[in-house]
PDB file of C-alpha atoms in Angstrom:
ATOM      1  CA  MET A   1     -16.589  -0.567  -9.845  1.00 95.00           C
ATOM      2  CA  LEU A   2     -14.403   0.893  -7.097  1.00 98.00           C
ATOM      3  CA  LYS A   3     -10.673   0.799  -7.858  1.00 98.00           C
ATOM      4  CA  VAL A   4      -8.703   0.166  -4.665  1.00 98.00           C
ATOM      5  CA  TYR A   5      -4.902   0.168  -4.478  1.00 98.00           C
ATOM      6  CA  LEU A   6      -3.540  -1.829  -1.521  1.00 98.00           C
ATOM      7  CA  SER A   7      -0.207  -0.309  -0.502  1.00 97.00           C
ATOM      8  CA  GLY A   8       2.266  -0.973   2.243  1.00 95.00           C
ATOM      9  CA  GLU A   9       3.398  -3.896   4.336  1.00 92.00           C
ATOM     10  CA  ILE A  10       4.012  -7.116   2.361  1.00 89.00           C
ATOM     11  CA  HIS A  11       4.929  -9.610   5.085  1.00 86.00           C
ATOM     12  CA  THR A  12       1.438 -10.534   6.326  1.00 90.00           C
ATOM     13  CA  ASP A  13      -1.848 -11.565   4.697  1.00 94.00           C
ATOM     14  CA  TRP A  14      -3.725  -8.326   5.429  1.00 96.00           C
ATOM     15  CA  ARG A  15      -4.533  -7.856   1.730  1.00 97.00           C
ATOM     16  CA  GLU A  16      -6.226 -11.253   1.520  1.00 98.00           C
ATOM     17  CA  SER A  17      -8.130 -10.523   4.731  1.00 98.00           C
ATOM     18  CA  VAL A  18      -9.503  -7.268   3.281  1.00 98.00           C
ATOM     19  CA  LYS A  19     -10.374  -8.881  -0.052  1.00 98.00           C
ATOM     20  CA  SER A  20     -12.054 -11.837   1.627  1.00 98.00           C
ATOM     21  CA  ALA A  21     -14.152  -9.564   3.836  1.00 97.00           C
ATOM     22  CA  CYS A  22     -15.211  -7.588   0.728  1.00 97.00           C
ATOM     23  CA  LYS A  23     -16.538 -10.580  -1.226  1.00 96.00           C
ATOM     24  CA  GLY A  24     -19.556  -9.616  -3.273  1.00 96.00           C
ATOM     25  CA  LEU A  25     -18.544  -5.979  -3.621  1.00 97.00           C
ATOM     26  CA  LYS A  26     -17.612  -4.577  -7.007  1.00 98.00           C
ATOM     27  CA  ILE A  27     -13.980  -3.766  -6.321  1.00 98.00           C
ATOM     28  CA  ASP A  28     -11.065  -3.837  -8.737  1.00 98.00           C
ATOM     29  CA  TRP A  29      -7.992  -4.547  -6.575  1.00 98.00           C
ATOM     30  CA  SER A  30      -4.432  -3.559  -7.421  1.00 98.00           C
ATOM     31  CA  GLY A  31      -1.183  -3.088  -5.561  1.00 97.00           C
ATOM     32  CA  PRO A  32       2.562  -3.568  -5.585  1.00 95.00           C
ATOM     33  CA  VAL A  33       4.356  -6.793  -6.357  1.00 94.00           C
ATOM     34  CA  THR A  34       4.258  -8.583  -2.998  1.00 92.00           C
ATOM     35  CA  ASP A  35       6.892 -11.209  -3.811  1.00 93.00           C
ATOM     36  CA  HIS A  36       9.734  -9.485  -1.951  1.00 90.00           C
ATOM     37  CA  ALA A  37      12.555 -11.075  -3.970  1.00 94.00           C
ATOM     38  CA  ALA A  38      10.865 -10.307  -7.295  1.00 95.00           C
ATOM     39  CA  SER A  39      10.240  -6.716  -6.254  1.00 94.00           C
ATOM     40  CA  ASP A  40      13.831  -6.238  -5.084  1.00 95.00           C
ATOM     41  CA  ASP A  41      15.423  -7.921  -8.096  1.00 97.00           C
ATOM     42  CA  CYS A  42      13.150  -6.845 -10.983  1.00 98.00           C
ATOM     43  CA  GLY A  43      15.543  -4.117 -12.134  1.00 97.00           C
ATOM     44  CA  VAL A  44      18.608  -6.321 -12.406  1.00 98.00           C
ATOM     45  CA  ALA A  45      16.581  -9.222 -13.815  1.00 98.00           C
ATOM     46  CA  ILE A  46      15.411  -6.994 -16.667  1.00 98.00           C
ATOM     47  CA  PHE A  47      18.269  -4.497 -17.140  1.00 97.00           C
ATOM     48  CA  GLY A  48      21.319  -6.432 -15.960  1.00 97.00           C
ATOM     49  CA  ALA A  49      23.351  -7.077 -12.835  1.00 97.00           C
ATOM     50  CA  GLU A  50      24.824  -4.371 -10.640  1.00 97.00           C
ATOM     51  CA  PRO A  51      27.865  -5.009  -8.432  1.00 95.00           C
ATOM     52  CA  ASP A  52      26.930  -2.145  -6.091  1.00 97.00           C
ATOM     53  CA  LYS A  53      23.851  -2.874  -3.901  1.00 97.00           C
ATOM     54  CA  PHE A  54      22.791   0.780  -4.072  1.00 98.00           C
ATOM     55  CA  TRP A  55      22.436   0.612  -7.862  1.00 98.00           C
ATOM     56  CA  HIS A  56      20.887  -2.861  -7.665  1.00 98.00           C
ATOM     57  CA  ASP A  57      18.178  -1.451  -5.385  1.00 97.00           C
ATOM     58  CA  ARG A  58      17.875   1.739  -7.433  1.00 97.00           C
ATOM     59  CA  LYS A  59      17.090  -0.194 -10.622  1.00 97.00           C
ATOM     60  CA  GLY A  60      14.336  -2.131  -8.855  1.00 97.00           C
ATOM     61  CA  ALA A  61      12.911   0.894  -7.071  1.00 96.00           C
ATOM     62  CA  SER A  62      12.807   2.912 -10.285  1.00 96.00           C
ATOM     63  CA  LEU A  63      10.957   0.166 -12.121  1.00 96.00           C
ATOM     64  CA  ASN A  64       8.571  -0.439  -9.227  1.00 96.00           C
ATOM     65  CA  ALA A  65       7.851   3.305  -9.139  1.00 96.00           C
ATOM     66  CA  ILE A  66       6.254   3.049 -12.577  1.00 97.00           C
ATOM     67  CA  ARG A  67       3.852   0.393 -11.318  1.00 96.00           C
ATOM     68  CA  THR A  68       3.159   2.244  -8.070  1.00 97.00           C
ATOM     69  CA  ARG A  69       2.526   5.633  -9.665  1.00 97.00           C
ATOM     70  CA  ARG A  70       0.241   4.107 -12.272  1.00 97.00           C
ATOM     71  CA  GLY A  71      -1.699   2.233  -9.572  1.00 98.00           C
ATOM     72  CA  ILE A  72      -2.123   5.220  -7.275  1.00 98.00           C
ATOM     73  CA  GLU A  73      -3.015   7.606 -10.091  1.00 98.00           C
ATOM     74  CA  GLY A  74      -5.665   5.182 -11.359  1.00 98.00           C
ATOM     75  CA  CYS A  75      -7.249   4.248  -8.044  1.00 98.00           C
ATOM     76  CA  ASP A  76     -10.382   5.627  -6.433  1.00 98.00           C
ATOM     77  CA  VAL A  77      -9.164   4.820  -2.907  1.00 98.00           C
ATOM     78  CA  LEU A  78      -5.715   4.070  -1.491  1.00 98.00           C
ATOM     79  CA  VAL A  79      -5.525   1.673   1.438  1.00 98.00           C
ATOM     80  CA  VAL A  80      -2.087   1.820   3.029  1.00 98.00           C
ATOM     81  CA  CYS A  81      -0.981  -0.619   5.730  1.00 97.00           C
ATOM     82  CA  PHE A  82       1.811   0.026   8.195  1.00 96.00           C
ATOM     83  CA  GLY A  83       2.814  -3.246   9.822  1.00 89.00           C
ATOM     84  CA  GLU A  84       4.482  -3.878  13.134  1.00 82.00           C
ATOM     85  CA  LYS A  85       7.708  -5.626  12.116  1.00 77.00           C
ATOM     86  CA  TYR A  86       9.294  -3.416   9.441  1.00 72.00           C
ATOM     87  CA  LYS A  87       9.416   0.296   8.763  1.00 73.00           C
ATOM     88  CA  GLN A  88       7.459   0.931   5.585  1.00 81.00           C
ATOM     89  CA  TRP A  89       8.990   4.161   4.339  1.00 86.00           C
ATOM     90  CA  ASN A  90       7.628   3.411   0.875  1.00 90.00           C
ATOM     91  CA  ALA A  91       4.115   3.202   2.319  1.00 94.00           C
ATOM     92  CA  ALA A  92       4.442   6.696   3.792  1.00 95.00           C
ATOM     93  CA  PHE A  93       5.653   7.914   0.409  1.00 95.00           C
ATOM     94  CA  ASP A  94       2.648   6.257  -1.276  1.00 97.00           C
ATOM     95  CA  ALA A  95       0.276   7.954   1.171  1.00 97.00           C
ATOM     96  CA  GLY A  96       1.902  11.331   0.535  1.00 97.00           C
ATOM     97  CA  TYR A  97       1.696  10.863  -3.218  1.00 98.00           C
ATOM     98  CA  ALA A  98      -1.977   9.893  -2.987  1.00 98.00           C
ATOM     99  CA  ALA A  99      -2.678  12.899  -0.743  1.00 98.00           C
ATOM    100  CA  ALA A 100      -0.973  15.215  -3.244  1.00 98.00           C
ATOM    101  CA  LEU A 101      -3.230  13.791  -5.956  1.00 98.00           C
ATOM    102  CA  GLY A 102      -6.319  14.320  -3.789  1.00 98.00           C
ATOM    103  CA  LYS A 103      -7.025  10.580  -3.532  1.00 98.00           C
ATOM    104  CA  PRO A 104      -9.060   9.285  -0.582  1.00 98.00           C
ATOM    105  CA  ILE A 105      -6.847   7.361   1.849  1.00 98.00           C
ATOM    106  CA  ILE A 106      -7.609   4.694   4.429  1.00 98.00           C
ATOM    107  CA  VAL A 107      -4.667   3.935   6.718  1.00 98.00           C
ATOM    108  CA  LEU A 108      -4.369   0.558   8.446  1.00 97.00           C
ATOM    109  CA  GLN A 109      -2.023   0.659  11.438  1.00 96.00           C
ATOM    110  CA  PRO A 110      -1.588  -0.602  14.993  1.00 94.00           C
ATOM    111  CA  ASP A 111      -2.273   2.012  17.657  1.00 94.00           C
ATOM    112  CA  ASP A 112       1.352   2.067  18.796  1.00 92.00           C
ATOM    113  CA  HIS A 113       2.188   3.728  15.436  1.00 94.00           C
ATOM    114  CA  ASP A 114      -0.180   6.656  16.079  1.00 95.00           C
ATOM    115  CA  HIS A 115       2.479   9.161  17.100  1.00 95.00           C
ATOM    116  CA  ALA A 116       4.947   8.239  14.344  1.00 93.00           C
ATOM    117  CA  LEU A 117       2.221   8.415  11.689  1.00 95.00           C
ATOM    118  CA  LYS A 118       0.332  11.460  12.955  1.00 96.00           C
ATOM    119  CA  GLU A 119       0.989  13.454   9.779  1.00 96.00           C
ATOM    120  CA  VAL A 120      -0.009  10.554   7.529  1.00 96.00           C
ATOM    121  CA  ASP A 121      -3.138  10.031   9.636  1.00 97.00           C
ATOM    122  CA  ALA A 122      -3.981  13.735   9.435  1.00 97.00           C
ATOM    123  CA  ALA A 123      -3.928  13.503   5.617  1.00 97.00           C
ATOM    124  CA  ALA A 124      -6.016  10.324   5.592  1.00 98.00           C
ATOM    125  CA  ASN A 125      -9.794  10.116   5.441  1.00 98.00           C
ATOM    126  CA  ALA A 126      -9.903   7.181   7.865  1.00 98.00           C
ATOM    127  CA  VAL A 127      -7.598   5.221  10.162  1.00 98.00           C
ATOM    128  CA  ALA A 128      -8.394   1.546  10.731  1.00 98.00           C
ATOM    129  CA  ARG A 129      -6.907  -0.910  13.208  1.00 98.00           C
ATOM    130  CA  THR A 130      -7.909  -4.168  11.493  1.00 97.00           C
ATOM    131  CA  PRO A 131      -8.403  -5.430   7.941  1.00 97.00           C
ATOM    132  CA  GLU A 132     -12.051  -6.025   8.856  1.00 97.00           C
ATOM    133  CA  GLN A 133     -12.491  -2.316   9.631  1.00 98.00           C
ATOM    134  CA  VAL A 134     -11.009  -1.488   6.220  1.00 98.00           C
ATOM    135  CA  ALA A 135     -13.483  -3.875   4.584  1.00 98.00           C
ATOM    136  CA  ARG A 136     -16.407  -2.386   6.510  1.00 98.00           C
ATOM    137  CA  ALA A 137     -15.331   1.108   5.441  1.00 98.00           C
ATOM    138  CA  LEU A 138     -15.127   0.067   1.782  1.00 98.00           C
ATOM    139  CA  ARG A 139     -18.532  -1.649   2.033  1.00 98.00           C
ATOM    140  CA  TYR A 140     -19.994   1.556   3.465  1.00 98.00           C
ATOM    141  CA  VAL A 141     -18.396   3.690   0.749  1.00 97.00           C
ATOM    142  CA  LEU A 142     -19.842   1.455  -1.975  1.00 97.00           C
ATOM    143  CA  THR A 143     -23.273   0.643  -0.537  1.00 96.00           C
ATOM    144  CA  GLY A 144     -24.010   3.039   2.309  1.00 96.00           C
ATOM    145  CA  ALA A 145     -24.722  -0.006   4.493  1.00 93.00           C
ATOM    146  CA  LEU A 146     -23.169  -0.589   7.896  1.00 91.00           C
TER     147      LEU A 146
END
């Protein structure tokens, strides 16, 4: 069983595209909470309201960090997606954390992000342009088949 953590952009269905293209492979998927409101508000929902937005966000980010660290530390491969619409600073952080742990990394990004992500790409084992390429890479890693 290959443990794959799907990190990064949460506003498109790229995760479902990768999973769908990997049907039949023995992969245990994990990743962040992709319900944006739940992810943002988990800290105040559990620990109480904050009048200052900074501390509101800090509570959520601190709680989400537990989930993220656990997921990255336990994975065999990190797939990190950088989307076109939003800056995913957290995704770059996830890639750096995985690199520091020596985890294999597959980056999914549009080619117009190449310059901005050159350091992330240099630390990665592979850079894909489509979810289908990610799925083909995972299939190859697991089976050796093209």
